[in-house]
Amino acid sequence: MAECGCSCGTKQPAVDPAYRRVLWIVLAINAAMFGIEGVSGLIAGSVALQGDSLDFLGDAANYGIALMVLGRAVAWRAGAAMLKGLTMAGFGAAVLASTAWRALHQGVPDAALMAPVGALALAANLYAAYLLFRWRGGDSNMRSVWLCSRNDALVNIAVLAAAGLVAVTGAGWPDWLVALFIAGIALSGGISIIRQASGELRAPTG
Ligand SMILES: [Zn+2]
């Protein structure tokens, strides 16, 4: 399935109950971090945190879809992917609009809240990657888990760098720049998922 470059190694159906348990754990981590980072972003006035939370939402959706496929609810997959695409595109557009608004009003985020939440996001992604590596070591999707985790970690580090620059400069632009980048990825990824899912929904192959 077409993803935002972050399908996080969910392509291979494995029936190992231990693997299923790992999927549930990383789903919970990602869903919790979507809430924590999203709410913190609103409190801190940081659009970069809000944007970064979207990756957790997308990853949580990927693990949810993977679990549905393991549970043989394959018929629901295209519908779930469509829902994910619409949500990602909608949130991405909202963060972009919010970024424009913050830039127009020269809003400066609270760097003292951005930094620890960004660090927590990095730790959550590294821990999820560790769990997936442990259970998927040696198989062909290790590379996709690696690429996905690396990209997520790089974005988390960009958020931390933005927090540092905001603290040093006392200006909001580092926050807006990182948000622009992350929300742009979420929006374009969401649109490509919608395209693919609408094709699958129109022509079900069984
Ligand atoms: Zn991700």
XYZ file of C-alpha atoms and ligand atoms in Angstrom:
207
model
C 0.000 0.000 0.000
C 1.192 3.511 -0.728
C 2.308 5.234 2.432
C 3.870 8.501 3.403
C 7.310 6.859 3.325
C 6.531 5.456 6.705
C 4.790 2.108 6.403
C 6.889 0.891 9.333
C 7.296 -2.718 8.239
C 3.671 -3.769 8.319
C 3.614 -5.470 4.935
C 4.250 -9.083 5.873
C 1.411 -10.969 7.488
C 2.836 -13.003 10.336
C 0.669 -15.193 12.512
C 3.005 -15.380 15.491
C 0.916 -14.235 18.488
C 4.039 -12.635 19.955
C 4.314 -10.488 16.827
C 0.642 -9.599 17.123
C 1.292 -8.495 20.716
C 4.212 -6.322 19.576
C 1.937 -4.705 16.969
C -0.610 -3.898 19.703
C 2.127 -2.385 21.889
C 3.554 -0.167 19.134
C -0.016 0.786 18.152
C -0.638 1.904 21.762
C 2.684 3.806 21.932
C 1.942 5.637 18.683
C -1.675 6.435 19.606
C -0.620 7.731 23.050
C 2.157 9.861 21.551
C -0.259 11.299 18.967
C -2.399 12.550 21.864
C 0.493 13.702 24.077
C 2.387 15.509 21.316
C -0.737 16.976 19.715
C -2.083 18.389 22.999
C 1.389 19.614 24.050
C 1.696 21.311 20.673
C -1.555 23.170 21.286
C -0.487 24.172 24.834
C 3.035 25.228 23.764
C 1.739 26.971 20.645
C 4.148 24.819 18.629
C 3.028 23.845 15.131
C 6.150 21.648 14.772
C 4.949 19.459 17.676
C 1.445 19.356 16.174
C 2.916 18.324 12.828
C 5.153 15.663 14.381
C 2.136 14.200 16.200
C 0.629 13.418 12.774
C 3.359 10.872 12.095
C 2.334 9.013 15.266
C -1.282 9.086 14.054
C -0.269 7.698 10.666
C 1.892 4.978 12.213
C -0.864 4.014 14.680
C -3.209 3.663 11.698
C -0.642 1.471 9.905
C -0.364 -0.906 12.871
C -4.148 -0.947 13.272
C -4.548 -1.846 9.601
C -1.832 -4.512 9.907
C -3.690 -6.066 12.857
C -6.950 -6.029 10.888
C -5.232 -7.849 8.044
C -3.805 -10.397 10.515
C -7.351 -10.828 11.779
C -8.409 -11.553 8.180
C -10.659 -8.489 7.986
C -9.053 -7.775 4.614
C -12.275 -6.404 3.141
C -12.036 -3.495 5.556
C -8.487 -2.620 4.575
C -9.252 -0.241 1.706
C -11.907 1.502 3.818
C -9.496 1.837 6.737
C -6.778 3.133 4.401
C -9.231 5.699 3.002
C -10.093 6.838 6.538
C -6.375 7.106 7.323
C -5.698 9.100 4.137
C -8.563 11.512 4.811
C -7.457 11.991 8.438
C -3.798 12.565 7.502
C -4.661 15.009 4.715
C -7.185 16.848 6.909
C -4.819 17.189 9.877
C -1.927 18.092 7.557
C -3.977 20.896 5.978
C -5.061 22.090 9.449
C -1.450 22.259 10.689
C -0.402 24.118 7.518
C -3.223 26.660 8.058
C -2.256 26.962 11.717
C 1.398 27.511 10.691
C 0.382 30.325 8.323
C -1.692 31.892 11.115
C 1.175 31.645 13.618
C 3.597 33.168 11.089
C 1.210 36.037 10.314
C 0.821 36.800 14.019
C 4.509 36.174 14.815
C 3.568 33.644 17.485
C 6.527 32.294 19.469
C 6.119 28.756 20.885
C 7.142 27.729 24.394
C 10.568 26.111 23.776
C 10.722 24.844 27.375
C 7.735 22.579 26.626
C 8.731 21.762 23.032
C 12.115 20.294 23.992
C 11.036 17.644 26.531
C 8.031 16.564 24.438
C 10.265 16.336 21.344
C 12.729 14.225 23.335
C 9.877 11.975 24.549
C 8.751 11.539 20.920
C 12.279 10.507 19.949
C 12.444 8.019 22.825
C 9.011 6.583 21.890
C 10.061 6.080 18.265
C 13.359 4.463 19.266
C 11.599 2.112 21.700
C 8.996 1.114 19.079
C 11.832 0.490 16.596
C 13.639 -1.657 19.181
C 10.502 -3.781 19.722
C 9.975 -4.240 15.974
C 13.644 -5.053 15.337
C 13.570 -7.666 18.076
C 10.668 -9.507 16.509
C 11.445 -8.968 12.884
C 15.207 -9.386 12.876
C 16.593 -11.060 9.757
C 13.555 -10.740 7.515
C 13.347 -8.651 4.375
C 11.235 -5.923 5.965
C 13.977 -5.059 8.416
C 15.101 -2.469 5.904
C 11.693 -0.783 5.833
C 11.544 -0.751 9.659
C 15.026 0.743 9.678
C 14.247 3.431 7.057
C 10.982 4.352 8.739
C 12.528 4.577 12.213
C 15.445 6.604 10.896
C 13.115 9.084 9.157
C 10.973 9.435 12.278
C 14.052 9.987 14.447
C 15.399 12.617 12.021
C 12.095 14.514 12.182
C 12.105 14.288 16.014
C 15.642 15.723 15.986
C 14.457 18.524 13.673
C 11.756 19.360 16.238
C 14.409 19.426 19.002
C 16.629 21.655 16.836
C 13.652 23.971 16.269
C 13.096 24.156 20.055
C 16.765 25.072 20.528
C 16.639 27.746 17.805
C 13.411 29.196 19.222
C 15.072 29.410 22.653
C 18.190 31.066 21.202
C 16.531 33.479 18.761
C 13.314 34.172 20.675
C 11.552 33.919 17.309
C 8.918 31.514 15.977
C 10.315 30.836 12.489
C 12.236 27.625 13.327
C 8.941 26.154 14.565
C 7.083 27.229 11.404
C 9.759 25.880 9.064
C 9.775 22.419 10.648
C 5.949 22.381 10.763
C 5.759 23.349 7.090
C 7.992 20.428 6.192
C 6.238 17.814 8.371
C 2.670 18.902 7.627
C 3.497 19.042 3.915
C 4.604 15.391 4.067
C 1.407 14.426 5.948
C -0.799 16.238 3.420
C 0.861 14.809 0.306
C 1.086 11.325 1.871
C -2.596 11.499 2.827
C -3.582 12.499 -0.715
C -1.648 9.617 -2.270
C -3.254 7.158 0.184
C -6.725 8.531 -0.722
C -5.943 8.037 -4.439
C -4.791 4.461 -3.945
C -7.647 3.541 -1.585
C -10.312 5.016 -3.859
C -8.909 2.873 -6.697
C -9.114 -0.220 -4.473
C -12.635 0.633 -3.314
C -13.816 1.147 -6.887
C -12.358 -2.097 -8.213
C -12.353 -4.698 -5.431
C -10.165 -7.625 -6.391
C -11.356 -9.979 -3.621
Zn 6.515 7.059 11.399
